[in-house]
Amino acid sequence: RRSAVMAAALEVGAKIINDVSALTAEPDGLNVAARYAAPVVLVHMQGTPETMQEAPTYDHVALDIFDYLEGRIAACEAAGIARQRLIVDPGIGFGKTMAHNLEIMRDVSLFHALGCPVLIGLSRKYFIAGLSAGETAVGRVPGSIAGALHAISQGVQIVRVHDVRETVQALKVWQAIRGDTPGT
């Protein structure tokens, strides 16, 4: 979320900007992103990393996030960042309660209307433990895979995962059961 870090990383070969502030943390964030050809992930976060879990509230979580991301897309385009470079992430766990996270996952297909690829990053998130037996991060792999498969079933194009091999195996089995061609 720091423009100097973005620029330095891109200069030494980083291929993507993944910003939890959706390019709002610093005034120069939009300018830095516009100067490079890298794709930009616009993540929704209510508050800052330090305050995001202090009683997050929404009128309707998915619609509120949709409106926010729509505004960030418009700001990016106005700054010269082509929509084709943008990826939206509703920010599972970033200023959301367990109920908010579940509602986002139920409504995740809504975000396709933004006209950008959708990314979901719920791998090993704390809310998974809250739905289960309070497992530590490494014990949340099954829940992470279940969430990833749900997201993919709703058309999400990108899932951020920690356990790549396990998720790919689950995806291949799931695709075979559905009769999908692997890799689609």
mmCIF file of C-alpha atoms in Angstrom:
data_model
loop_
_atom_site.group_PDB
_atom_site.id
_atom_site.type_symbol
_atom_site.label_atom_id
_atom_site.label_comp_id
_atom_site.label_asym_id
_atom_site.label_seq_id
_atom_site.Cartn_x
_atom_site.Cartn_y
_atom_site.Cartn_z
ATOM 1 C CA ARG A 1 0.000 0.000 0.000
ATOM 2 C CA ARG A 2 3.053 2.260 -0.012
ATOM 3 C CA SER A 3 3.782 3.837 -3.387
ATOM 4 C CA ALA A 4 7.574 3.802 -2.904
ATOM 5 C CA VAL A 5 7.455 0.071 -2.140
ATOM 6 C CA MET A 6 5.276 -0.537 -5.203
ATOM 7 C CA ALA A 7 7.699 1.323 -7.463
ATOM 8 C CA ALA A 8 10.794 -0.352 -5.983
ATOM 9 C CA ALA A 9 9.259 -3.820 -6.284
ATOM 10 C CA LEU A 10 8.163 -3.228 -9.877
ATOM 11 C CA GLU A 11 11.617 -1.921 -10.781
ATOM 12 C CA VAL A 12 13.228 -5.190 -9.647
ATOM 13 C CA GLY A 13 10.753 -7.468 -11.403
ATOM 14 C CA ALA A 14 7.493 -7.671 -9.458
ATOM 15 C CA LYS A 15 4.699 -8.520 -11.885
ATOM 16 C CA ILE A 16 1.576 -7.374 -10.008
ATOM 17 C CA ILE A 17 0.408 -4.746 -7.530
ATOM 18 C CA ASN A 18 -1.801 -6.227 -4.802
ATOM 19 C CA ASP A 19 -2.941 -3.303 -2.670
ATOM 20 C CA VAL A 20 -5.118 -3.806 0.413
ATOM 21 C CA SER A 21 -5.955 -0.102 0.293
ATOM 22 C CA ALA A 22 -7.109 -0.189 -3.363
ATOM 23 C CA LEU A 23 -4.565 2.572 -4.101
ATOM 24 C CA THR A 24 -5.908 4.946 -1.421
ATOM 25 C CA ALA A 25 -3.174 4.721 1.259
ATOM 26 C CA GLU A 26 -1.029 7.404 -0.341
ATOM 27 C CA PRO A 27 -1.820 10.096 -2.904
ATOM 28 C CA ASP A 28 0.893 8.807 -5.266
ATOM 29 C CA GLY A 29 -0.408 5.219 -5.371
ATOM 30 C CA LEU A 30 -2.559 5.813 -8.440
ATOM 31 C CA ASN A 31 0.302 7.582 -10.236
ATOM 32 C CA VAL A 32 2.761 4.767 -9.532
ATOM 33 C CA ALA A 33 0.284 2.140 -10.725
ATOM 34 C CA ALA A 34 -0.390 4.179 -13.877
ATOM 35 C CA ARG A 35 3.334 4.387 -14.744
ATOM 36 C CA TYR A 36 3.778 0.609 -14.910
ATOM 37 C CA ALA A 37 2.073 -2.068 -16.998
ATOM 38 C CA ALA A 38 1.493 -4.416 -14.067
ATOM 39 C CA PRO A 39 -1.983 -5.675 -13.237
ATOM 40 C CA VAL A 40 -3.480 -4.088 -10.118
ATOM 41 C CA VAL A 41 -5.511 -5.922 -7.487
ATOM 42 C CA LEU A 42 -7.931 -3.535 -5.797
ATOM 43 C CA VAL A 43 -8.730 -4.992 -2.384
ATOM 44 C CA HIS A 44 -11.627 -3.728 -0.273
ATOM 45 C CA MET A 45 -10.713 -3.061 3.344
ATOM 46 C CA GLN A 46 -12.828 -1.184 5.852
ATOM 47 C CA GLY A 47 -10.478 0.966 7.929
ATOM 48 C CA THR A 48 -6.749 0.281 8.098
ATOM 49 C CA PRO A 49 -4.882 -2.908 9.033
ATOM 50 C CA GLU A 50 -4.676 -1.512 12.558
ATOM 51 C CA THR A 51 -8.409 -0.677 12.872
ATOM 52 C CA MET A 52 -10.197 -2.928 10.378
ATOM 53 C CA GLN A 53 -11.581 -5.406 12.904
ATOM 54 C CA GLU A 54 -12.933 -2.785 15.317
ATOM 55 C CA ALA A 55 -16.690 -3.350 14.892
ATOM 56 C CA PRO A 56 -16.963 -3.332 11.072
ATOM 57 C CA THR A 57 -20.455 -2.437 9.876
ATOM 58 C CA TYR A 58 -22.214 -2.363 6.510
ATOM 59 C CA ASP A 59 -25.723 -1.656 5.277
ATOM 60 C CA HIS A 60 -25.453 -4.602 2.855
ATOM 61 C CA VAL A 61 -21.916 -5.904 2.799
ATOM 62 C CA ALA A 62 -21.734 -7.136 -0.809
ATOM 63 C CA LEU A 63 -23.483 -4.078 -2.258
ATOM 64 C CA ASP A 64 -21.418 -1.672 -0.146
ATOM 65 C CA ILE A 65 -18.205 -3.349 -1.316
ATOM 66 C CA PHE A 66 -19.437 -3.403 -4.909
ATOM 67 C CA ASP A 67 -20.066 0.358 -4.771
ATOM 68 C CA TYR A 68 -16.637 0.981 -3.228
ATOM 69 C CA LEU A 69 -14.837 -1.114 -5.852
ATOM 70 C CA GLU A 70 -16.831 0.521 -8.640
ATOM 71 C CA GLY A 71 -15.587 3.888 -7.371
ATOM 72 C CA ARG A 72 -11.995 2.671 -7.184
ATOM 73 C CA ILE A 73 -12.203 1.340 -10.757
ATOM 74 C CA ALA A 74 -13.432 4.755 -11.908
ATOM 75 C CA ALA A 75 -10.574 6.477 -10.034
ATOM 76 C CA CYS A 76 -8.053 4.113 -11.627
ATOM 77 C CA GLU A 77 -9.415 4.718 -15.120
ATOM 78 C CA ALA A 78 -9.349 8.481 -14.525
ATOM 79 C CA ALA A 79 -5.670 8.124 -13.532
ATOM 80 C CA GLY A 80 -4.887 6.302 -16.790
ATOM 81 C CA ILE A 81 -5.022 2.696 -15.570
ATOM 82 C CA ALA A 82 -6.913 0.599 -18.109
ATOM 83 C CA ARG A 83 -9.776 -1.509 -16.775
ATOM 84 C CA GLN A 84 -8.122 -4.526 -18.433
ATOM 85 C CA ARG A 85 -5.301 -4.240 -15.867
ATOM 86 C CA LEU A 86 -7.653 -4.245 -12.869
ATOM 87 C CA ILE A 87 -8.624 -7.176 -10.651
ATOM 88 C CA VAL A 88 -11.140 -6.780 -7.824
ATOM 89 C CA ASP A 89 -10.942 -8.497 -4.436
ATOM 90 C CA PRO A 90 -13.813 -7.998 -1.956
ATOM 91 C CA GLY A 91 -11.289 -8.493 0.850
ATOM 92 C CA ILE A 92 -12.376 -11.507 2.868
ATOM 93 C CA GLY A 93 -11.314 -10.829 6.466
ATOM 94 C CA PHE A 94 -10.290 -7.202 5.868
ATOM 95 C CA GLY A 95 -12.727 -5.335 8.084
ATOM 96 C CA LYS A 96 -15.372 -8.020 8.033
ATOM 97 C CA THR A 97 -17.024 -10.229 10.627
ATOM 98 C CA MET A 98 -17.625 -13.931 10.046
ATOM 99 C CA ALA A 99 -21.174 -13.100 8.960
ATOM 100 C CA HIS A 100 -19.850 -10.512 6.486
ATOM 101 C CA ASN A 101 -17.354 -13.004 5.028
ATOM 102 C CA LEU A 102 -20.068 -15.617 4.556
ATOM 103 C CA GLU A 103 -22.421 -13.105 2.916
ATOM 104 C CA ILE A 104 -19.663 -12.016 0.517
ATOM 105 C CA MET A 105 -19.036 -15.649 -0.420
ATOM 106 C CA ARG A 106 -22.753 -16.234 -0.983
ATOM 107 C CA ASP A 107 -22.981 -13.115 -3.168
ATOM 108 C CA VAL A 108 -19.543 -13.335 -4.826
ATOM 109 C CA SER A 109 -20.979 -13.628 -8.347
ATOM 110 C CA LEU A 110 -22.282 -10.051 -7.972
ATOM 111 C CA PHE A 111 -18.719 -8.743 -8.389
ATOM 112 C CA HIS A 112 -18.542 -9.995 -11.993
ATOM 113 C CA ALA A 113 -20.770 -7.049 -12.919
ATOM 114 C CA LEU A 114 -17.767 -4.770 -12.288
ATOM 115 C CA GLY A 115 -16.247 -6.021 -15.540
ATOM 116 C CA CYS A 116 -12.920 -7.070 -14.008
ATOM 117 C CA PRO A 117 -11.542 -10.448 -12.975
ATOM 118 C CA VAL A 118 -12.503 -11.336 -9.399
ATOM 119 C CA LEU A 119 -9.970 -12.589 -6.859
ATOM 120 C CA ILE A 120 -10.900 -14.303 -3.598
ATOM 121 C CA GLY A 121 -8.284 -14.800 -0.900
ATOM 122 C CA LEU A 122 -9.739 -16.776 1.968
ATOM 123 C CA SER A 123 -6.951 -19.314 2.380
ATOM 124 C CA ARG A 124 -6.331 -20.122 6.057
ATOM 125 C CA LYS A 125 -8.340 -17.092 7.222
ATOM 126 C CA TYR A 126 -9.307 -16.935 10.877
ATOM 127 C CA PHE A 127 -13.036 -17.056 10.179
ATOM 128 C CA ILE A 128 -12.613 -20.656 8.945
ATOM 129 C CA ALA A 129 -11.538 -21.687 12.447
ATOM 130 C CA GLY A 130 -14.613 -19.942 13.836
ATOM 131 C CA LEU A 131 -16.816 -22.174 11.684
ATOM 132 C CA SER A 132 -14.985 -25.293 12.821
ATOM 133 C CA ALA A 133 -12.978 -26.282 15.894
ATOM 134 C CA GLY A 134 -10.702 -23.261 16.285
ATOM 135 C CA GLU A 135 -7.827 -24.729 14.281
ATOM 136 C CA THR A 136 -4.547 -22.904 13.808
ATOM 137 C CA ALA A 137 -3.743 -21.609 10.321
ATOM 138 C CA VAL A 138 -2.215 -24.888 9.065
ATOM 139 C CA GLY A 139 -5.302 -26.782 10.233
ATOM 140 C CA ARG A 140 -7.583 -24.647 8.063
ATOM 141 C CA VAL A 141 -6.590 -26.217 4.739
ATOM 142 C CA PRO A 142 -9.831 -28.199 4.250
ATOM 143 C CA GLY A 143 -11.958 -25.112 4.891
ATOM 144 C CA SER A 144 -9.732 -23.086 2.583
ATOM 145 C CA ILE A 145 -10.203 -25.611 -0.207
ATOM 146 C CA ALA A 146 -13.975 -25.689 0.321
ATOM 147 C CA GLY A 147 -14.080 -21.897 0.049
ATOM 148 C CA ALA A 148 -11.874 -21.877 -3.052
ATOM 149 C CA LEU A 149 -14.076 -24.450 -4.799
ATOM 150 C CA HIS A 150 -17.197 -22.452 -3.949
ATOM 151 C CA ALA A 151 -15.603 -19.275 -5.323
ATOM 152 C CA ILE A 152 -14.585 -21.044 -8.532
ATOM 153 C CA SER A 153 -18.089 -22.490 -8.877
ATOM 154 C CA GLN A 154 -19.343 -18.890 -8.840
ATOM 155 C CA GLY A 155 -17.022 -17.893 -11.688
ATOM 156 C CA VAL A 156 -14.205 -16.354 -9.646
ATOM 157 C CA GLN A 157 -11.163 -16.316 -11.910
ATOM 158 C CA ILE A 158 -8.402 -16.112 -9.275
ATOM 159 C CA VAL A 159 -8.084 -17.723 -5.855
ATOM 160 C CA ARG A 160 -5.178 -16.870 -3.590
ATOM 161 C CA VAL A 161 -4.092 -19.986 -1.720
ATOM 162 C CA HIS A 162 -1.282 -21.122 0.556
ATOM 163 C CA ASP A 163 -1.686 -24.826 -0.199
ATOM 164 C CA VAL A 164 -1.342 -24.928 -3.962
ATOM 165 C CA ARG A 165 -0.839 -28.678 -4.443
ATOM 166 C CA GLU A 166 -3.826 -29.596 -2.264
ATOM 167 C CA THR A 167 -6.066 -27.002 -3.894
ATOM 168 C CA VAL A 168 -5.083 -28.057 -7.420
ATOM 169 C CA GLN A 169 -5.793 -31.708 -6.565
ATOM 170 C CA ALA A 170 -9.220 -30.818 -5.153
ATOM 171 C CA LEU A 171 -9.949 -28.670 -8.209
ATOM 172 C CA LYS A 172 -9.023 -31.479 -10.617
ATOM 173 C CA VAL A 173 -11.283 -33.962 -8.810
ATOM 174 C CA TRP A 174 -14.110 -31.425 -8.616
ATOM 175 C CA GLN A 175 -13.767 -30.624 -12.336
ATOM 176 C CA ALA A 176 -13.735 -34.323 -13.258
ATOM 177 C CA ILE A 177 -16.885 -34.974 -11.232
ATOM 178 C CA ARG A 178 -18.599 -32.055 -12.982
ATOM 179 C CA GLY A 179 -17.407 -33.277 -16.377
ATOM 180 C CA ASP A 180 -15.372 -30.092 -16.929
ATOM 181 C CA THR A 181 -12.232 -30.127 -19.001
ATOM 182 C CA PRO A 182 -9.308 -29.778 -16.555
ATOM 183 C CA GLY A 183 -7.796 -26.308 -16.573
ATOM 184 C CA THR A 184 -10.999 -24.502 -17.578
#
